[in-house]
PDB file of C-alpha atoms in Angstrom:
ATOM      1  CA  MET A   1     -53.802 -46.405  36.038  1.00  0.00           C
ATOM      2  CA  ALA A   2     -53.584 -42.947  37.621  1.00  0.00           C
ATOM      3  CA  ASP A   3     -56.090 -41.607  35.102  1.00  0.00           C
ATOM      4  CA  ASP A   4     -58.474 -44.406  35.918  1.00  0.00           C
ATOM      5  CA  VAL A   5     -58.235 -43.742  39.685  1.00  0.00           C
ATOM      6  CA  ALA A   6     -58.932 -40.042  39.031  1.00  0.00           C
ATOM      7  CA  GLY A   7     -61.989 -40.926  36.938  1.00  0.00           C
ATOM      8  CA  VAL A   8     -60.402 -39.608  33.715  1.00  0.00           C
ATOM      9  CA  ALA A   9     -60.311 -41.782  30.606  1.00  0.00           C
ATOM     10  CA  PRO A  10     -56.774 -42.829  29.691  1.00  0.00           C
ATOM     11  CA  ASP A  11     -55.156 -41.389  26.533  1.00  0.00           C
ATOM     12  CA  ARG A  12     -55.181 -44.807  25.002  1.00  0.00           C
ATOM     13  CA  VAL A  13     -55.943 -48.437  25.860  1.00  0.00           C
ATOM     14  CA  ARG A  14     -54.965 -51.771  24.369  1.00  0.00           C
ATOM     15  CA  ARG A  15     -57.725 -54.180  23.522  1.00  0.00           C
ATOM     16  CA  LEU A  16     -58.057 -57.550  21.792  1.00  0.00           C
ATOM     17  CA  ARG A  17     -58.715 -57.164  18.082  1.00  0.00           C
ATOM     18  CA  ARG A  18     -62.232 -57.966  16.928  1.00  0.00           C
ATOM     19  CA  GLU A  19     -61.222 -60.775  14.555  1.00  0.00           C
ATOM     20  CA  ALA A  20     -59.174 -62.416  17.339  1.00  0.00           C
ATOM     21  CA  TRP A  21     -62.236 -64.051  18.893  1.00  0.00           C
ATOM     22  CA  GLY A  22     -63.119 -65.981  15.760  1.00  0.00           C
ATOM     23  CA  PHE A  23     -59.540 -67.101  15.160  1.00  0.00           C
ATOM     24  CA  ALA A  24     -59.133 -68.159  18.772  1.00  0.00           C
ATOM     25  CA  ILE A  25     -62.447 -70.197  18.879  1.00  0.00           C
ATOM     26  CA  GLY A  26     -61.729 -71.716  15.455  1.00  0.00           C
ATOM     27  CA  SER A  27     -58.229 -72.716  16.544  1.00  0.00           C
ATOM     28  CA  LEU A  28     -59.585 -74.500  19.626  1.00  0.00           C
ATOM     29  CA  CYS A  29     -62.006 -76.435  17.416  1.00  0.00           C
ATOM     30  CA  PHE A  30     -59.148 -77.608  15.142  1.00  0.00           C
ATOM     31  CA  PHE A  31     -56.955 -78.464  18.097  1.00  0.00           C
ATOM     32  CA  ALA A  32     -59.755 -80.534  19.681  1.00  0.00           C
ATOM     33  CA  GLY A  33     -60.523 -82.321  16.459  1.00  0.00           C
ATOM     34  CA  ALA A  34     -56.940 -83.302  15.976  1.00  0.00           C
ATOM     35  CA  LEU A  35     -56.705 -85.062  19.316  1.00  0.00           C
ATOM     36  CA  PRO A  36     -57.201 -88.821  19.061  1.00  0.00           C
ATOM     37  CA  LEU A  37     -58.793 -88.954  22.553  1.00  0.00           C
ATOM     38  CA  TYR A  38     -61.363 -86.396  21.504  1.00  0.00           C
ATOM     39  CA  ALA A  39     -62.073 -88.184  18.226  1.00  0.00           C
ATOM     40  CA  ASP A  40     -62.580 -91.475  20.111  1.00  0.00           C
ATOM     41  CA  TRP A  41     -64.945 -89.817  22.535  1.00  0.00           C
ATOM     42  CA  ALA A  42     -66.927 -87.686  20.067  1.00  0.00           C
ATOM     43  CA  GLY A  43     -67.111 -90.135  17.225  1.00  0.00           C
ATOM     44  CA  THR A  44     -66.483 -89.610  13.530  1.00  0.00           C
ATOM     45  CA  VAL A  45     -69.471 -87.414  12.784  1.00  0.00           C
ATOM     46  CA  TRP A  46     -69.103 -85.033  15.757  1.00  0.00           C
ATOM     47  CA  THR A  47     -65.386 -84.757  15.221  1.00  0.00           C
ATOM     48  CA  ASN A  48     -66.044 -83.584  11.706  1.00  0.00           C
ATOM     49  CA  VAL A  49     -68.729 -81.216  12.962  1.00  0.00           C
ATOM     50  CA  THR A  50     -65.974 -79.767  15.232  1.00  0.00           C
ATOM     51  CA  PHE A  51     -63.710 -79.212  12.271  1.00  0.00           C
ATOM     52  CA  PHE A  52     -66.496 -77.631  10.193  1.00  0.00           C
ATOM     53  CA  VAL A  53     -67.524 -75.257  13.054  1.00  0.00           C
ATOM     54  CA  GLY A  54     -63.836 -74.300  13.453  1.00  0.00           C
ATOM     55  CA  SER A  55     -63.549 -73.469   9.755  1.00  0.00           C
ATOM     56  CA  VAL A  56     -66.649 -71.267   9.947  1.00  0.00           C
ATOM     57  CA  PHE A  57     -65.169 -69.272  12.853  1.00  0.00           C
ATOM     58  CA  PHE A  58     -61.975 -68.889  10.803  1.00  0.00           C
ATOM     59  CA  THR A  59     -63.949 -67.568   7.837  1.00  0.00           C
ATOM     60  CA  VAL A  60     -65.927 -65.087   9.948  1.00  0.00           C
ATOM     61  CA  ALA A  61     -62.702 -63.824  11.561  1.00  0.00           C
ATOM     62  CA  ALA A  62     -60.949 -63.576   8.209  1.00  0.00           C
ATOM     63  CA  LEU A  63     -63.843 -61.643   6.728  1.00  0.00           C
ATOM     64  CA  ILE A  64     -63.720 -59.135   9.627  1.00  0.00           C
ATOM     65  CA  GLN A  65     -60.012 -58.820   9.165  1.00  0.00           C
ATOM     66  CA  LEU A  66     -60.395 -58.157   5.467  1.00  0.00           C
ATOM     67  CA  LEU A  67     -63.471 -55.904   5.333  1.00  0.00           C
ATOM     68  CA  LEU A  68     -64.241 -54.463   8.751  1.00  0.00           C
ATOM     69  CA  SER A  69     -60.886 -53.826  10.386  1.00  0.00           C
ATOM     70  CA  GLY A  70     -60.089 -50.655   8.412  1.00  0.00           C
ATOM     71  CA  ARG A  71     -58.137 -52.105   5.513  1.00  0.00           C
ATOM     72  CA  ARG A  72     -58.656 -50.670   2.024  1.00  0.00           C
ATOM     73  CA  PRO A  73     -58.134 -52.420  -1.316  1.00  0.00           C
ATOM     74  CA  PRO A  74     -54.827 -51.506  -2.969  1.00  0.00           C
ATOM     75  CA  ARG A  75     -54.845 -48.449  -5.279  1.00  0.00           C
ATOM     76  CA  GLY A  76     -52.248 -46.678  -7.387  1.00  0.00           C
ATOM     77  CA  ARG A  77     -50.722 -44.847  -4.392  1.00  0.00           C
ATOM     78  CA  THR A  78     -50.895 -47.762  -1.968  1.00  0.00           C
ATOM     79  CA  ASN A  79     -47.481 -48.353  -0.426  1.00  0.00           C
ATOM     80  CA  ARG A  80     -45.812 -51.718  -0.452  1.00  0.00           C
ATOM     81  CA  PRO A  81     -46.558 -52.757   3.224  1.00  0.00           C
ATOM     82  CA  ASP A  82     -50.278 -51.825   2.857  1.00  0.00           C
ATOM     83  CA  ARG A  83     -50.504 -53.685  -0.446  1.00  0.00           C
ATOM     84  CA  ALA A  84     -48.915 -56.804   1.056  1.00  0.00           C
ATOM     85  CA  ASP A  85     -51.093 -56.501   4.161  1.00  0.00           C
ATOM     86  CA  TRP A  86     -54.316 -56.388   2.140  1.00  0.00           C
ATOM     87  CA  TRP A  87     -53.373 -59.294  -0.128  1.00  0.00           C
ATOM     88  CA  SER A  88     -52.343 -61.305   2.943  1.00  0.00           C
ATOM     89  CA  ALA A  89     -55.801 -60.835   4.429  1.00  0.00           C
ATOM     90  CA  ALA A  90     -57.531 -61.531   1.110  1.00  0.00           C
ATOM     91  CA  ILE A  91     -55.641 -64.733   0.421  1.00  0.00           C
ATOM     92  CA  GLN A  92     -56.140 -65.899   4.005  1.00  0.00           C
ATOM     93  CA  PHE A  93     -59.911 -65.391   3.539  1.00  0.00           C
ATOM     94  CA  ALA A  94     -59.807 -67.492   0.396  1.00  0.00           C
ATOM     95  CA  GLY A  95     -57.909 -70.190   2.324  1.00  0.00           C
ATOM     96  CA  THR A  96     -60.609 -70.325   4.980  1.00  0.00           C
ATOM     97  CA  LEU A  97     -63.278 -70.776   2.302  1.00  0.00           C
ATOM     98  CA  LEU A  98     -61.321 -73.764   1.000  1.00  0.00           C
ATOM     99  CA  PHE A  99     -61.238 -75.188   4.518  1.00  0.00           C
ATOM    100  CA  ASN A 100     -65.016 -74.612   4.697  1.00  0.00           C
ATOM    101  CA  ALA A 101     -65.447 -76.694   1.574  1.00  0.00           C
ATOM    102  CA  SER A 102     -63.162 -79.508   2.621  1.00  0.00           C
ATOM    103  CA  THR A 103     -64.551 -79.814   6.144  1.00  0.00           C
ATOM    104  CA  LEU A 104     -68.127 -79.743   4.803  1.00  0.00           C
ATOM    105  CA  VAL A 105     -67.354 -82.513   2.281  1.00  0.00           C
ATOM    106  CA  ALA A 106     -65.757 -84.589   5.017  1.00  0.00           C
ATOM    107  CA  LEU A 107     -68.724 -84.036   7.337  1.00  0.00           C
ATOM    108  CA  LEU A 108     -71.235 -85.129   4.687  1.00  0.00           C
ATOM    109  CA  ALA A 109     -69.128 -88.237   3.946  1.00  0.00           C
ATOM    110  CA  ALA A 110     -68.945 -89.030   7.670  1.00  0.00           C
ATOM    111  CA  ILE A 111     -72.740 -88.689   8.018  1.00  0.00           C
ATOM    112  CA  ALA A 112     -73.313 -90.940   4.994  1.00  0.00           C
ATOM    113  CA  ARG A 113     -70.864 -93.664   6.031  1.00  0.00           C
ATOM    114  CA  PRO A 114     -69.452 -93.047   9.566  1.00  0.00           C
ATOM    115  CA  ASP A 115     -67.848 -96.520   9.664  1.00  0.00           C
ATOM    116  CA  ALA A 116     -66.067 -96.300   6.331  1.00  0.00           C
ATOM    117  CA  VAL A 117     -62.306 -96.745   6.370  1.00  0.00           C
ATOM    118  CA  GLY A 118     -60.449 -93.388   6.202  1.00  0.00           C
ATOM    119  CA  VAL A 119     -63.596 -91.276   6.513  1.00  0.00           C
ATOM    120  CA  GLY A 120     -63.026 -87.907   8.134  1.00  0.00           C
ATOM    121  CA  TRP A 121     -61.430 -84.547   7.500  1.00  0.00           C
ATOM    122  CA  ARG A 122     -57.809 -84.299   6.459  1.00  0.00           C
ATOM    123  CA  PRO A 123     -55.976 -80.961   6.032  1.00  0.00           C
ATOM    124  CA  ASP A 124     -56.834 -79.289   2.739  1.00  0.00           C
ATOM    125  CA  ALA A 125     -53.700 -78.880   0.597  1.00  0.00           C
ATOM    126  CA  TRP A 126     -54.886 -75.781  -1.317  1.00  0.00           C
ATOM    127  CA  GLY A 127     -56.151 -74.130   1.877  1.00  0.00           C
ATOM    128  CA  SER A 128     -52.780 -74.799   3.486  1.00  0.00           C
ATOM    129  CA  VAL A 129     -50.958 -73.281   0.520  1.00  0.00           C
ATOM    130  CA  ALA A 130     -53.203 -70.224   0.761  1.00  0.00           C
ATOM    131  CA  PHE A 131     -52.280 -69.891   4.464  1.00  0.00           C
ATOM    132  CA  LEU A 132     -48.537 -70.146   3.638  1.00  0.00           C
ATOM    133  CA  VAL A 133     -48.773 -67.509   0.908  1.00  0.00           C
ATOM    134  CA  SER A 134     -50.753 -65.259   3.237  1.00  0.00           C
ATOM    135  CA  SER A 135     -48.127 -65.661   5.984  1.00  0.00           C
ATOM    136  CA  PHE A 136     -45.303 -64.725   3.633  1.00  0.00           C
ATOM    137  CA  LEU A 137     -47.142 -61.585   2.572  1.00  0.00           C
ATOM    138  CA  ALA A 138     -47.797 -60.773   6.219  1.00  0.00           C
ATOM    139  CA  ILE A 139     -44.036 -60.930   6.850  1.00  0.00           C
ATOM    140  CA  GLU A 140     -43.552 -58.404   4.025  1.00  0.00           C
ATOM    141  CA  ALA A 141     -46.126 -56.094   5.578  1.00  0.00           C
ATOM    142  CA  THR A 142     -44.626 -56.415   9.000  1.00  0.00           C
ATOM    143  CA  ARG A 143     -41.175 -55.412   7.660  1.00  0.00           C
ATOM    144  CA  GLY A 144     -42.673 -52.031   6.919  1.00  0.00           C
ATOM    145  CA  ARG A 145     -45.205 -51.797   9.729  1.00  0.00           C
ATOM    146  CA  GLU A 146     -44.271 -48.192  10.500  1.00  0.00           C
ATOM    147  CA  ARG A 147     -45.931 -47.304   7.169  1.00  0.00           C
ATOM    148  CA  LEU A 148     -49.029 -49.498   7.618  1.00  0.00           C
ATOM    149  CA  TRP A 149     -52.531 -48.056   7.877  1.00  0.00           C
ATOM    150  CA  ASP A 150     -52.461 -49.475  11.438  1.00  0.00           C
ATOM    151  CA  ARG A 151     -49.114 -50.384  13.036  1.00  0.00           C
ATOM    152  CA  ASP A 152     -50.951 -52.844  15.306  1.00  0.00           C
ATOM    153  CA  ALA A 153     -52.327 -54.678  12.259  1.00  0.00           C
ATOM    154  CA  ARG A 154     -49.076 -56.665  11.944  1.00  0.00           C
ATOM    155  CA  THR A 155     -46.695 -57.478  14.789  1.00  0.00           C
ATOM    156  CA  TRP A 156     -43.656 -59.734  14.690  1.00  0.00           C
ATOM    157  CA  HIS A 157     -45.003 -62.118  17.345  1.00  0.00           C
ATOM    158  CA  GLY A 158     -48.299 -62.457  15.527  1.00  0.00           C
ATOM    159  CA  THR A 159     -46.705 -62.804  12.089  1.00  0.00           C
ATOM    160  CA  GLY A 160     -44.168 -65.381  13.441  1.00  0.00           C
ATOM    161  CA  LEU A 161     -46.803 -67.475  15.141  1.00  0.00           C
ATOM    162  CA  ASN A 162     -49.073 -67.422  12.082  1.00  0.00           C
ATOM    163  CA  MET A 163     -46.165 -68.500   9.893  1.00  0.00           C
ATOM    164  CA  LEU A 164     -45.354 -71.404  12.230  1.00  0.00           C
ATOM    165  CA  GLY A 165     -49.042 -72.378  12.282  1.00  0.00           C
ATOM    166  CA  SER A 166     -49.206 -72.254   8.495  1.00  0.00           C
ATOM    167  CA  ILE A 167     -46.069 -74.388   8.160  1.00  0.00           C
ATOM    168  CA  ALA A 168     -47.518 -76.896  10.641  1.00  0.00           C
ATOM    169  CA  PHE A 169     -50.776 -77.077   8.638  1.00  0.00           C
ATOM    170  CA  GLY A 170     -48.714 -77.604   5.481  1.00  0.00           C
ATOM    171  CA  VAL A 171     -46.804 -80.481   7.150  1.00  0.00           C
ATOM    172  CA  SER A 172     -50.204 -81.926   8.157  1.00  0.00           C
ATOM    173  CA  ALA A 173     -51.475 -81.695   4.585  1.00  0.00           C
ATOM    174  CA  VAL A 174     -48.415 -83.528   3.194  1.00  0.00           C
ATOM    175  CA  ALA A 175     -48.719 -86.216   5.901  1.00  0.00           C
ATOM    176  CA  ALA A 176     -52.363 -86.606   4.965  1.00  0.00           C
ATOM    177  CA  TYR A 177     -51.537 -87.627   1.418  1.00  0.00           C
ATOM    178  CA  VAL A 178     -52.852 -91.093   0.573  1.00  0.00           C
ATOM    179  CA  VAL A 179     -50.205 -93.358  -0.898  1.00  0.00           C
ATOM    180  CA  PRO A 180     -51.857 -95.048  -3.947  1.00  0.00           C
ATOM    181  CA  ALA A 181     -49.971 -98.315  -3.544  1.00  0.00           C
ATOM    182  CA  THR A 182     -51.156 -98.914  -0.001  1.00  0.00           C
ATOM    183  CA  GLY A 183     -54.181 -96.700   0.438  1.00  0.00           C
ATOM    184  CA  ASP A 184     -52.639 -95.422   3.740  1.00  0.00           C
ATOM    185  CA  LEU A 185     -51.727 -91.924   4.807  1.00  0.00           C
ATOM    186  CA  VAL A 186     -48.105 -90.877   4.668  1.00  0.00           C
ATOM    187  CA  SER A 187     -48.273 -90.383   8.451  1.00  0.00           C
ATOM    188  CA  LEU A 188     -51.393 -90.276  10.565  1.00  0.00           C
ATOM    189  CA  ARG A 189     -49.359 -89.149  13.535  1.00  0.00           C
ATOM    190  CA  TRP A 190     -48.039 -86.049  11.687  1.00  0.00           C
ATOM    191  CA  THR A 191     -51.417 -85.417  10.197  1.00  0.00           C
ATOM    192  CA  ASN A 192     -52.905 -84.950  13.707  1.00  0.00           C
ATOM    193  CA  LEU A 193     -49.770 -83.415  15.187  1.00  0.00           C
ATOM    194  CA  GLY A 194     -49.372 -80.817  12.473  1.00  0.00           C
ATOM    195  CA  THR A 195     -53.011 -79.749  12.813  1.00  0.00           C
ATOM    196  CA  ALA A 196     -52.752 -79.551  16.594  1.00  0.00           C
ATOM    197  CA  ILE A 197     -49.517 -77.574  16.578  1.00  0.00           C
ATOM    198  CA  GLY A 198     -50.839 -75.215  13.871  1.00  0.00           C
ATOM    199  CA  ALA A 199     -54.041 -74.648  15.820  1.00  0.00           C
ATOM    200  CA  LEU A 200     -52.080 -73.788  18.976  1.00  0.00           C
ATOM    201  CA  CYS A 201     -49.953 -71.335  17.035  1.00  0.00           C
ATOM    202  CA  PHE A 202     -52.995 -69.646  15.554  1.00  0.00           C
ATOM    203  CA  PHE A 203     -54.625 -69.514  19.003  1.00  0.00           C
ATOM    204  CA  ALA A 204     -51.569 -67.866  20.584  1.00  0.00           C
ATOM    205  CA  ALA A 205     -51.355 -65.306  17.785  1.00  0.00           C
ATOM    206  CA  ALA A 206     -55.055 -64.458  18.197  1.00  0.00           C
ATOM    207  CA  VAL A 207     -55.024 -63.968  21.958  1.00  0.00           C
ATOM    208  CA  LEU A 208     -51.845 -61.862  21.757  1.00  0.00           C
ATOM    209  CA  SER A 209     -53.188 -59.519  19.068  1.00  0.00           C
ATOM    210  CA  ARG A 210     -54.054 -56.026  20.355  1.00  0.00           C
ATOM    211  CA  ARG A 211     -55.148 -52.740  18.871  1.00  0.00           C
ATOM    212  CA  THR A 212     -54.681 -49.328  20.328  1.00  0.00           C
ATOM    213  CA  ILE A 213     -57.789 -47.284  20.955  1.00  0.00           C
ATOM    214  CA  HIS A 214     -57.019 -43.582  21.358  1.00  0.00           C
ATOM    215  CA  HIS A 215     -58.684 -41.033  23.582  1.00  0.00           C
ATOM    216  CA  GLY A 216     -60.970 -39.672  20.865  1.00  0.00           C
ATOM    217  CA  ASP A 217     -62.367 -43.140  20.103  1.00  0.00           C
ATOM    218  CA  ILE A 218     -62.930 -43.765  23.842  1.00  0.00           C
ATOM    219  CA  LEU A 219     -64.949 -40.507  24.194  1.00  0.00           C
ATOM    220  CA  LYS A 220     -67.083 -41.393  21.185  1.00  0.00           C
ATOM    221  CA  ARG A 221     -67.895 -44.755  22.712  1.00  0.00           C
ATOM    222  CA  LEU A 222     -68.747 -43.153  26.097  1.00  0.00           C
ATOM    223  CA  ARG A 223     -71.135 -40.730  24.380  1.00  0.00           C
ATOM    224  CA  ARG A 224     -72.892 -43.559  22.609  1.00  0.00           C
ATOM    225  CA  HIS A 225     -73.063 -45.713  25.796  1.00  0.00           C
ATOM    226  CA  PRO A 226     -73.101 -43.352  28.811  1.00  0.00           C
ATOM    227  CA  ALA A 227     -72.502 -44.958  32.213  1.00  0.00           C
ATOM    228  CA  GLY A 228     -75.443 -45.546  34.504  1.00  0.00           C
TER     229      GLY A 228
END
């Protein structure tokens, strides 16, 4: 603060990570789509549009996290935390692609027959498994965060919240299983509740994520974009 008052750039600042915006917006879409009140108001088609848009934001954010955040694919000398961190991001990206596919299929089905019984998106089991595996690897990376390429890449609050969100999505996927004998879901309540809780956990993890920008980076940005 004293540096700012004196007109001198601080040695370092903390800013929201770039991928956080996509994860936050995508989480809000999944949270809204899981609310029965929203589904009743928006209708089947637009509820599924909401889920699909949310999955696209997730994929864009996961792509940024994997390719543009500074991570490098594992090599022979890559340490254990960095290796786990990269694979966590890669598997998470794969999981978001699976959610893209399942939400798109559900959206097309809703457009074709919006009044059909049971039409609409349900949590994708394979995508949920991918999120769980990614979260376990993120925990491994966080255990050695002092050796990570970026210590801010994994924090315990972010890793913990993402694990809780992945577990909630997994519960939702199990609850969305259709019982062959009855044709009903195991639990519609837990299908929606698991999705909503998971989305809130992912949202909290996104808005709490920060990266440290050091003085040299700040000066480079000021030279590229001079004031006035």
